[in-house]
PDB file of C-alpha atoms in Angstrom:
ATOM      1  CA  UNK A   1      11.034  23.549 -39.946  1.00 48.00           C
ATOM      2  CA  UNK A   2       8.011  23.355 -41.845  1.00 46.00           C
ATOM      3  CA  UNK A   3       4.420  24.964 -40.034  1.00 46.00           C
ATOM      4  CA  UNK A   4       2.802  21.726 -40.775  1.00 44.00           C
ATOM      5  CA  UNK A   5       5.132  19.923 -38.887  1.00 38.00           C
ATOM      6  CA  UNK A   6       5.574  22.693 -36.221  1.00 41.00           C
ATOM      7  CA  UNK A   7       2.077  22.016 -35.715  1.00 39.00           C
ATOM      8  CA  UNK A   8       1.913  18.095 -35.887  1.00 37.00           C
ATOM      9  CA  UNK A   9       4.644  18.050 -33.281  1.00 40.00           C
ATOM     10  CA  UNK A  10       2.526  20.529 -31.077  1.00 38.00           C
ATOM     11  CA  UNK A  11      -1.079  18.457 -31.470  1.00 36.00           C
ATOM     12  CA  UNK A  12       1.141  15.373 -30.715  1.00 41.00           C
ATOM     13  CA  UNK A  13       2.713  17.052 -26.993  1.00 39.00           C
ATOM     14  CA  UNK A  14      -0.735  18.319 -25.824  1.00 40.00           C
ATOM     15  CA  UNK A  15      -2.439  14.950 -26.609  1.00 37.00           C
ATOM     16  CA  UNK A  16       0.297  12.947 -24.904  1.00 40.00           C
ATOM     17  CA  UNK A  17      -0.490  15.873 -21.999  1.00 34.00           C
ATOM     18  CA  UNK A  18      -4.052  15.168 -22.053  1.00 35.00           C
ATOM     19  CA  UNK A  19      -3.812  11.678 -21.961  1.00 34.00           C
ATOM     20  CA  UNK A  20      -1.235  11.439 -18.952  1.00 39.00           C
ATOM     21  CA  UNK A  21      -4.012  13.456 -17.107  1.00 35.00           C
ATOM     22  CA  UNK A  22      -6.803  11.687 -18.007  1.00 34.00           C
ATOM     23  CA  UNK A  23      -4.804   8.304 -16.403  1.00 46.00           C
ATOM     24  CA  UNK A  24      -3.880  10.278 -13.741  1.00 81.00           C
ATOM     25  CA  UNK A  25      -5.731   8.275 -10.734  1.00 91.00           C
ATOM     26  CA  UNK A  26      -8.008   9.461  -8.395  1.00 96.00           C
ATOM     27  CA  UNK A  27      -8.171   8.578  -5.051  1.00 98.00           C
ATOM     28  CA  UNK A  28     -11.787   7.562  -3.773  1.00 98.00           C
ATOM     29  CA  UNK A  29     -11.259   9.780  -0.181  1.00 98.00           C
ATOM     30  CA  UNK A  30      -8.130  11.813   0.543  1.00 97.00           C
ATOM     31  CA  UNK A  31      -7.360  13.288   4.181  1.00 97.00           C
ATOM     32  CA  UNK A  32      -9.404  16.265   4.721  1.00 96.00           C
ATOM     33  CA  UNK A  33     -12.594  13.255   4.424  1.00 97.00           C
ATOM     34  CA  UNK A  34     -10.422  10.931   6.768  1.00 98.00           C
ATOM     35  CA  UNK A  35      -7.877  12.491   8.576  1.00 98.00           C
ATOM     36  CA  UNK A  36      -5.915   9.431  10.540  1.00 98.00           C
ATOM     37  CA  UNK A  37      -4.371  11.870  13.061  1.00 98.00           C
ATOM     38  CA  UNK A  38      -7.641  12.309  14.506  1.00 98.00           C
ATOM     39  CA  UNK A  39      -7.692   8.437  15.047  1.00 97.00           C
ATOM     40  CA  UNK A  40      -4.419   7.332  15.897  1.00 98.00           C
ATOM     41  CA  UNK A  41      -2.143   7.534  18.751  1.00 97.00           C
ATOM     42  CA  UNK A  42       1.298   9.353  18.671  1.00 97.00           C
ATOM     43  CA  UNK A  43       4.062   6.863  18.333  1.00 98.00           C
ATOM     44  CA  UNK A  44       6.604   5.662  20.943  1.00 98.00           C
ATOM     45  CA  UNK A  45       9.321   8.354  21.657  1.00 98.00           C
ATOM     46  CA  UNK A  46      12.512   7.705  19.771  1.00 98.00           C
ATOM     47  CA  UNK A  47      13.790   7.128  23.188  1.00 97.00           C
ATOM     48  CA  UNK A  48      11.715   4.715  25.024  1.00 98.00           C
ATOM     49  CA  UNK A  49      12.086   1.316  25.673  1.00 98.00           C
ATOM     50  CA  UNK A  50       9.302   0.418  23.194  1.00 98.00           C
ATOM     51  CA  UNK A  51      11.875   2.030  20.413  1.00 98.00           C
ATOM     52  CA  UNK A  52      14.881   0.297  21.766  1.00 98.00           C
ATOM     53  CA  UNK A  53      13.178  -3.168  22.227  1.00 98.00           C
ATOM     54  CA  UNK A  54      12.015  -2.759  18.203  1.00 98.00           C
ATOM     55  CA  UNK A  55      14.859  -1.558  17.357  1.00 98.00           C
ATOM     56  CA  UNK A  56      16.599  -4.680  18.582  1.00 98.00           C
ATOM     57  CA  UNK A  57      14.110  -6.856  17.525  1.00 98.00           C
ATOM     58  CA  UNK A  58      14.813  -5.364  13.576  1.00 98.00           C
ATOM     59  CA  UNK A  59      18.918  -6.464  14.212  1.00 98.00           C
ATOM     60  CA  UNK A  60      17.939  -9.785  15.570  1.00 98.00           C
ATOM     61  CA  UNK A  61      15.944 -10.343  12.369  1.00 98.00           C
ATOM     62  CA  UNK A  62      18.319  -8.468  10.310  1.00 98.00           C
ATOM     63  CA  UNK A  63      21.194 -10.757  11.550  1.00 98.00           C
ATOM     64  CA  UNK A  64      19.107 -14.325  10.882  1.00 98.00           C
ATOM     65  CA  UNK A  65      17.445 -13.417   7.230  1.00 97.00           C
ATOM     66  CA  UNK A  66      17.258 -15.633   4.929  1.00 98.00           C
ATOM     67  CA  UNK A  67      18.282 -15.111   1.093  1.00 98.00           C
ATOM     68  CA  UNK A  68      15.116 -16.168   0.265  1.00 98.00           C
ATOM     69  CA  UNK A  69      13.354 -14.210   3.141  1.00 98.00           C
ATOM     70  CA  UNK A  70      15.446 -10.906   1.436  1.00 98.00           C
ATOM     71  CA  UNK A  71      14.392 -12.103  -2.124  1.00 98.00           C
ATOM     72  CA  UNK A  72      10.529 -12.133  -0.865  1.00 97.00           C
ATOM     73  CA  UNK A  73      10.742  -8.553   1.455  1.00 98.00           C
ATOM     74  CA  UNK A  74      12.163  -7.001  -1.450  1.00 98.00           C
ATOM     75  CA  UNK A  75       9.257  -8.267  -3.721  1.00 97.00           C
ATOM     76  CA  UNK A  76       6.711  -7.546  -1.445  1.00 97.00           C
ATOM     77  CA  UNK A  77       8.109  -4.021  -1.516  1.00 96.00           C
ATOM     78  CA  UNK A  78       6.217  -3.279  -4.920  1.00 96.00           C
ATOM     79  CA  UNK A  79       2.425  -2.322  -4.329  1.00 95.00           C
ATOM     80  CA  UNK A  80      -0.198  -3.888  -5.982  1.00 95.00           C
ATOM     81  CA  UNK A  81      -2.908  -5.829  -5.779  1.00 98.00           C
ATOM     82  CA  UNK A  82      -0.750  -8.933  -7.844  1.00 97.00           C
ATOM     83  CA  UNK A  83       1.094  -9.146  -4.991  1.00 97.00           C
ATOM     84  CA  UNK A  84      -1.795 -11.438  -3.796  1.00 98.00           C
ATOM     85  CA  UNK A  85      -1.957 -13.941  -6.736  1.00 97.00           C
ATOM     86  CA  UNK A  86      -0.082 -16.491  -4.967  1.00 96.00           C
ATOM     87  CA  UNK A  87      -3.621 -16.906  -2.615  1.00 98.00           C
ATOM     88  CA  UNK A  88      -5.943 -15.709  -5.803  1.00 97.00           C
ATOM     89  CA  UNK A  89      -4.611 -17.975  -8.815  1.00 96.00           C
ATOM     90  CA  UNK A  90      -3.024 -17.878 -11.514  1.00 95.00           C
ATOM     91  CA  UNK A  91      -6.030 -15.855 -13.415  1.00 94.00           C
ATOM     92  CA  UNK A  92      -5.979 -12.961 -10.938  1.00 97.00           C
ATOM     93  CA  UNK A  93      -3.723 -10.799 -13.522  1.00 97.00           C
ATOM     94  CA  UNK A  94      -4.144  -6.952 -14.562  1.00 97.00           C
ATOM     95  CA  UNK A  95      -4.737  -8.415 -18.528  1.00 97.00           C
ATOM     96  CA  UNK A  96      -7.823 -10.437 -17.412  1.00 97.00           C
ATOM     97  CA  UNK A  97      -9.153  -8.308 -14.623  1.00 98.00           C
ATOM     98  CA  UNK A  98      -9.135  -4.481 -15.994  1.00 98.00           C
ATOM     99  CA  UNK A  99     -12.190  -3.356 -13.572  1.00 98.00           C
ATOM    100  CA  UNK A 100     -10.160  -5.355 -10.808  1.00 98.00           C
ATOM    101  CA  UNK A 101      -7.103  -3.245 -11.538  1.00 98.00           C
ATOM    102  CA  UNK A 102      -8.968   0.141 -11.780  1.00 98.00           C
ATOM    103  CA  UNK A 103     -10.208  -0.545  -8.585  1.00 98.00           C
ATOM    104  CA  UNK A 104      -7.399  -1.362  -6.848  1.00 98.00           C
ATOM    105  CA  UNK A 105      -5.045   1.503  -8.464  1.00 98.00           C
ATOM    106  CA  UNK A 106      -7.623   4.221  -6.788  1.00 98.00           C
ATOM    107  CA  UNK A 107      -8.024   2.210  -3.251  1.00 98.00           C
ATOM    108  CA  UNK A 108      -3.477   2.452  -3.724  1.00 98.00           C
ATOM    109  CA  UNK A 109      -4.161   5.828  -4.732  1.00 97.00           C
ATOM    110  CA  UNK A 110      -6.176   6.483  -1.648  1.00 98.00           C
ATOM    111  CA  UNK A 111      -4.035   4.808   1.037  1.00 98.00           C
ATOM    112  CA  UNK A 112      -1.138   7.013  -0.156  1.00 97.00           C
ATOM    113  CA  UNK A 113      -2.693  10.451  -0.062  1.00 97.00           C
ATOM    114  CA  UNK A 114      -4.465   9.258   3.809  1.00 98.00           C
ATOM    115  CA  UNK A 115      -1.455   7.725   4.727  1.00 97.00           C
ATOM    116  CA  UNK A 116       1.216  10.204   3.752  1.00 97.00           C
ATOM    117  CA  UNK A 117      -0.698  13.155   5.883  1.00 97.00           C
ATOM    118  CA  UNK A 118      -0.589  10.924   8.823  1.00 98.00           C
ATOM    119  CA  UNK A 119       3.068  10.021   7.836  1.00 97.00           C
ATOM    120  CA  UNK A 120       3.897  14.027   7.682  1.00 97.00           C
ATOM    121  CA  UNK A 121       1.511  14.851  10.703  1.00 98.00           C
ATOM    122  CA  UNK A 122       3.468  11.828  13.006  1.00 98.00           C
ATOM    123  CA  UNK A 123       7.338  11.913  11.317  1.00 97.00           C
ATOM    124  CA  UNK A 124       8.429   8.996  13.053  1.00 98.00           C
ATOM    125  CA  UNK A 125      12.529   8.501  11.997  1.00 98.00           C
ATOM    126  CA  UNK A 126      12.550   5.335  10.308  1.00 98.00           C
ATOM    127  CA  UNK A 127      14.732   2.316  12.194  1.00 98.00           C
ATOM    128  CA  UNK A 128      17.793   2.988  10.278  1.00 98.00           C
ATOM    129  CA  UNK A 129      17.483   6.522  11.346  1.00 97.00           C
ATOM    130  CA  UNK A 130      17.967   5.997  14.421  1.00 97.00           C
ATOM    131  CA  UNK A 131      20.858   2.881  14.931  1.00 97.00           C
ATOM    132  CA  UNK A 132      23.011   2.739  11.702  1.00 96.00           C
ATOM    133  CA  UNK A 133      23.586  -0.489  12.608  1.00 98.00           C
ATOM    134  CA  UNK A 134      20.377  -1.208  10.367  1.00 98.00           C
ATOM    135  CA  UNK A 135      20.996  -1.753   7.297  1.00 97.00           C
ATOM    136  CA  UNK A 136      17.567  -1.779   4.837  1.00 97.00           C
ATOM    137  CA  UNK A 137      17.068  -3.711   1.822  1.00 97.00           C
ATOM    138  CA  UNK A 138      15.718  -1.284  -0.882  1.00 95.00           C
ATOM    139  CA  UNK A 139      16.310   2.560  -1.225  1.00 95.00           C
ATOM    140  CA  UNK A 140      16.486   4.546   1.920  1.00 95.00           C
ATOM    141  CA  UNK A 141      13.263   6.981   2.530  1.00 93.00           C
ATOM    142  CA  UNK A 142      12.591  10.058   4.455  1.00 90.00           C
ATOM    143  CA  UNK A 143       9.331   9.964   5.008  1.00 94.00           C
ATOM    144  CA  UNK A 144       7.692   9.383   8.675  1.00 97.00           C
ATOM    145  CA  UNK A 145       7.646   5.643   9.787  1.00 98.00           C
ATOM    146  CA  UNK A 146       3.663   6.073  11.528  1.00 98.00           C
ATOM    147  CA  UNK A 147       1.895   4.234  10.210  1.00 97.00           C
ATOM    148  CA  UNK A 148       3.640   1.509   7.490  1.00 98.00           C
ATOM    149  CA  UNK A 149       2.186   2.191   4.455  1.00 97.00           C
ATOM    150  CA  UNK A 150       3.316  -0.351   2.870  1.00 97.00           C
ATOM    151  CA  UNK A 151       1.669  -2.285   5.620  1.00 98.00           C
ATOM    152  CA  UNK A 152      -1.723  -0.415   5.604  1.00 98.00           C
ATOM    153  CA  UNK A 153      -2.015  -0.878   2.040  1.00 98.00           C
ATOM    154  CA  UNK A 154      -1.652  -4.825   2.183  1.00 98.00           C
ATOM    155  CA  UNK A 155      -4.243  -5.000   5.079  1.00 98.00           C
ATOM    156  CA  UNK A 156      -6.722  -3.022   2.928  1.00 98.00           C
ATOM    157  CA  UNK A 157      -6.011  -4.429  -0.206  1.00 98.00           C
ATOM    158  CA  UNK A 158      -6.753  -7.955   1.693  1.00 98.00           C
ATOM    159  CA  UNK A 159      -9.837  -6.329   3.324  1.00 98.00           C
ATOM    160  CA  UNK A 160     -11.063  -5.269  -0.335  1.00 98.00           C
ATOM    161  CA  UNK A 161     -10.379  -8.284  -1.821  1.00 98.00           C
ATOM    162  CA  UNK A 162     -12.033 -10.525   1.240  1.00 98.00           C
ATOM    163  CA  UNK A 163     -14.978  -8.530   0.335  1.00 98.00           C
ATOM    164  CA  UNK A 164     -15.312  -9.511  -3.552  1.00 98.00           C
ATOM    165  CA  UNK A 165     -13.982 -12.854  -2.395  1.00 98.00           C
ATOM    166  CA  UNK A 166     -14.889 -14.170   0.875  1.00 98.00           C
ATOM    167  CA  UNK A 167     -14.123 -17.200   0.644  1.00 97.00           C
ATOM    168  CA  UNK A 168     -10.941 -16.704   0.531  1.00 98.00           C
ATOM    169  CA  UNK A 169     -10.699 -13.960   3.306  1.00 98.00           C
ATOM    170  CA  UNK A 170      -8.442 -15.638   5.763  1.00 98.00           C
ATOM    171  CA  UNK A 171      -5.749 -16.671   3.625  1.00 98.00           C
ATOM    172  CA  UNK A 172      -5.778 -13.370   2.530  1.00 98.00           C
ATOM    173  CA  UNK A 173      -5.631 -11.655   5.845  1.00 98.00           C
ATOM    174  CA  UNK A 174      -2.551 -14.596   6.193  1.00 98.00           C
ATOM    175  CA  UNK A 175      -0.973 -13.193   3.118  1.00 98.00           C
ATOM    176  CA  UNK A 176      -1.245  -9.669   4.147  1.00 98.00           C
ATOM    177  CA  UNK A 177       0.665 -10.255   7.555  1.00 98.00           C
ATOM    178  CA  UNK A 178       3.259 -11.401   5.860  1.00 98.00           C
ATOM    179  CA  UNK A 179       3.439  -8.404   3.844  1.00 98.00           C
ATOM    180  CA  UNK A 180       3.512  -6.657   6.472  1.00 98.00           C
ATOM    181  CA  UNK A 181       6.171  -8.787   8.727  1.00 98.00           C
ATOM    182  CA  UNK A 182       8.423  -8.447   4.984  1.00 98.00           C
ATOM    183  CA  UNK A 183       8.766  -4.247   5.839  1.00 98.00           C
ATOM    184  CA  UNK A 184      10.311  -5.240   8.997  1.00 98.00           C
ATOM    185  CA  UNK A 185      12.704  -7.937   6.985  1.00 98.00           C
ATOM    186  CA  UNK A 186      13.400  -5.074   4.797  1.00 98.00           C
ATOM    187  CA  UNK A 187      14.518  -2.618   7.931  1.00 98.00           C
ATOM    188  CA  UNK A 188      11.857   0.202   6.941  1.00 97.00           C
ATOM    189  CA  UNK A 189       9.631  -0.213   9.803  1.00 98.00           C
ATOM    190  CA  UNK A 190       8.936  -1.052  13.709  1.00 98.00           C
ATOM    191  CA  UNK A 191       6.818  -3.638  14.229  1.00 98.00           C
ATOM    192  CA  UNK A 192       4.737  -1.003  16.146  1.00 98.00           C
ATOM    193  CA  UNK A 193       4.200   0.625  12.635  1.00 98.00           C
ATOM    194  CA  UNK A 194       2.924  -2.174  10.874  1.00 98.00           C
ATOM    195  CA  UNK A 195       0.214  -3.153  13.854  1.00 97.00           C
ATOM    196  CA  UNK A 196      -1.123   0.338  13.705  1.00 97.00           C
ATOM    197  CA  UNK A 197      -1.572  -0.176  10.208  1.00 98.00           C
ATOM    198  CA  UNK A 198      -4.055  -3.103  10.811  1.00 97.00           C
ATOM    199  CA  UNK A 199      -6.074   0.180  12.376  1.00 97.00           C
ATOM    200  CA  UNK A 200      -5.729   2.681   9.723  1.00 98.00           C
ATOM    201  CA  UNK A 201      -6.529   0.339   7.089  1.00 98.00           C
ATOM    202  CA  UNK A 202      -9.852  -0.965   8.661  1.00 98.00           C
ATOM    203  CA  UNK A 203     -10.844   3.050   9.193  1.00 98.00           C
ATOM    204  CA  UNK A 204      -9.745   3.395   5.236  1.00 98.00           C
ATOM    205  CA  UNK A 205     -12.247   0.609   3.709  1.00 98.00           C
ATOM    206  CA  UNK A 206     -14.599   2.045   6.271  1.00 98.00           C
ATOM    207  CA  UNK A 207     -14.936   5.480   4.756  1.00 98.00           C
ATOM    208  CA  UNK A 208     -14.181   4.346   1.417  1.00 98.00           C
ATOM    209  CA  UNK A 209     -17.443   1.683   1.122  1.00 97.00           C
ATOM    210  CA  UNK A 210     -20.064   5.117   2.190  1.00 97.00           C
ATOM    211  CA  UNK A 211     -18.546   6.573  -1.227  1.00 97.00           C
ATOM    212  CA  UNK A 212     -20.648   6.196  -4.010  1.00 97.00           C
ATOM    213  CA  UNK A 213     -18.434   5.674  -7.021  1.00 97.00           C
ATOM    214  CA  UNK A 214     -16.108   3.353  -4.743  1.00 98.00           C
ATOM    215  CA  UNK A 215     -19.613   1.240  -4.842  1.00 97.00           C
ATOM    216  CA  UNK A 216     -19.836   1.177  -8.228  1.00 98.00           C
ATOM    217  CA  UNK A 217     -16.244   0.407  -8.924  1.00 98.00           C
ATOM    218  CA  UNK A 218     -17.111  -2.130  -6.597  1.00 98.00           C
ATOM    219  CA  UNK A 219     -19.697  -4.253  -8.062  1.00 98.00           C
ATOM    220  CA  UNK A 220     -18.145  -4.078 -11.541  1.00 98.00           C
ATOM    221  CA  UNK A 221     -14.722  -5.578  -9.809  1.00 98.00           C
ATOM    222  CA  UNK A 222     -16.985  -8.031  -8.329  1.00 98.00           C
ATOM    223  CA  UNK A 223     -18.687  -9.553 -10.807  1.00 97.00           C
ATOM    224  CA  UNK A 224     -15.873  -9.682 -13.216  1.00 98.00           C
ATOM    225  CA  UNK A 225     -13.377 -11.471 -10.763  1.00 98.00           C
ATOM    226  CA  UNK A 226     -15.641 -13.734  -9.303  1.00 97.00           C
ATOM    227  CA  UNK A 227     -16.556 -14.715 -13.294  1.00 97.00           C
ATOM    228  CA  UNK A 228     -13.086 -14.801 -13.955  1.00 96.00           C
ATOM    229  CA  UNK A 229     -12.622 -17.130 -10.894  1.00 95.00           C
ATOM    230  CA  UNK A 230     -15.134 -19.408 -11.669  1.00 94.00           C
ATOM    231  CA  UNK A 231     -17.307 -18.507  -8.614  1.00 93.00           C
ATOM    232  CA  UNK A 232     -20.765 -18.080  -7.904  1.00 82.00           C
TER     233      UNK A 232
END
């Protein structure tokens, strides 16, 4: 092979390198600045009545699921910020909102890296690792059950979001519930796991708004969404 083309095919790898860096995104806190362990209780033993009561509550739902309440759990699985649309509007999209979007992938970004030390720290089995009578919806995982990420993430992607738009904060708060009630559709959590979320999320946006660049993210999400929305 030619050097010219040795060397075009070489410039072309490390760009695409130093471009899948550069997108790589950053979280706004990670755990050693909020470490959730400190903050939140151990869960139920795997054998207490607490476990078997949610445990039988997940059957009961699993045997009485709708189609359509499958369709939506399994939806609801992907996280994102679109996910709320259906109580934003049809213009809250990525293409019309990119400081919206930036915003939001970091505050994902920083839910997972908090959340997943907690999830480590805790290792709650999840349901179906405990009664294989549960059968989940999506792709089995191994990671701890305390607290629902999935769950945390909805509450503090509502919180955000009720805080560039409060006028629509309760119907957002309303939306994320039923994110959250979807995980235990799905079989992937205890309800106990998706209330303790409500509490991780809250300490989250706490430490999230005393960061400066979260601020400025902030404001620029803010004004462009509520411009986009038609708000004042």
């Amino acid at each position: 092979m030619h050097k010219s083309v040795i060397a075009l095919l070489l410039f072309t790898l490390t760009s695409s390198f130093a471009v899948q860096a550069a997108q790589e995104t950053k979280p706004f806190i990670t755990s050693q600045e909020l470490d959730l362990t400190k903050y939140l209780p151990a869960p139920p033993a795997d054998d207490s009545a607490q476990t078997k009561a949610e445990l039988k509550e997940l059957l009961e739902i699993q045997a009485t699921r709708t189609p359509e309440q499958e369709k939506a759990a399994v939806a609801d699985a992907e996280e994102n910020v679109w996910r709320f649309a259906d109580v934003m509007g049809p213009d809250f999209t990525a293409a019309k909102l990119p400081k919206t979007a930036a915003l939001f992938d970091r505050i994902i970004a920083t839910e997972d890296v908090v959340d997943d030390h907690a999830k480590k720290a805790f290792n709650r089995p999840r349901p179906y690792m405990l009664d294989e009578q549960i059968h989940p919806l999506l792709k089995k995982s191994k990671s701890g059950s305390w607290p629902s990420g999935h769950s945390t993430v909805g509450y503090l992607m509502a919180t955000v979001l009720g805080d560039l738009v409060p006028e629509k904060r309760n119907a957002l708060f309303a939306r994320a519930s039923v994110y959250a009630e979807n995980r235990l559709v799905a079989g992937f959590h205890y309800r106990s796991d998706t209330v303790m979320s409500r509490t991780g999320a809250a300490l989250i946006a706490q430490k999230m708004a005393e960061q400066p660049d979260f601020q400025t993210e902030f404001d620029a999400a803010k004004n462009e969404l509520r411009a986009q929305l038609g708000l004042k």
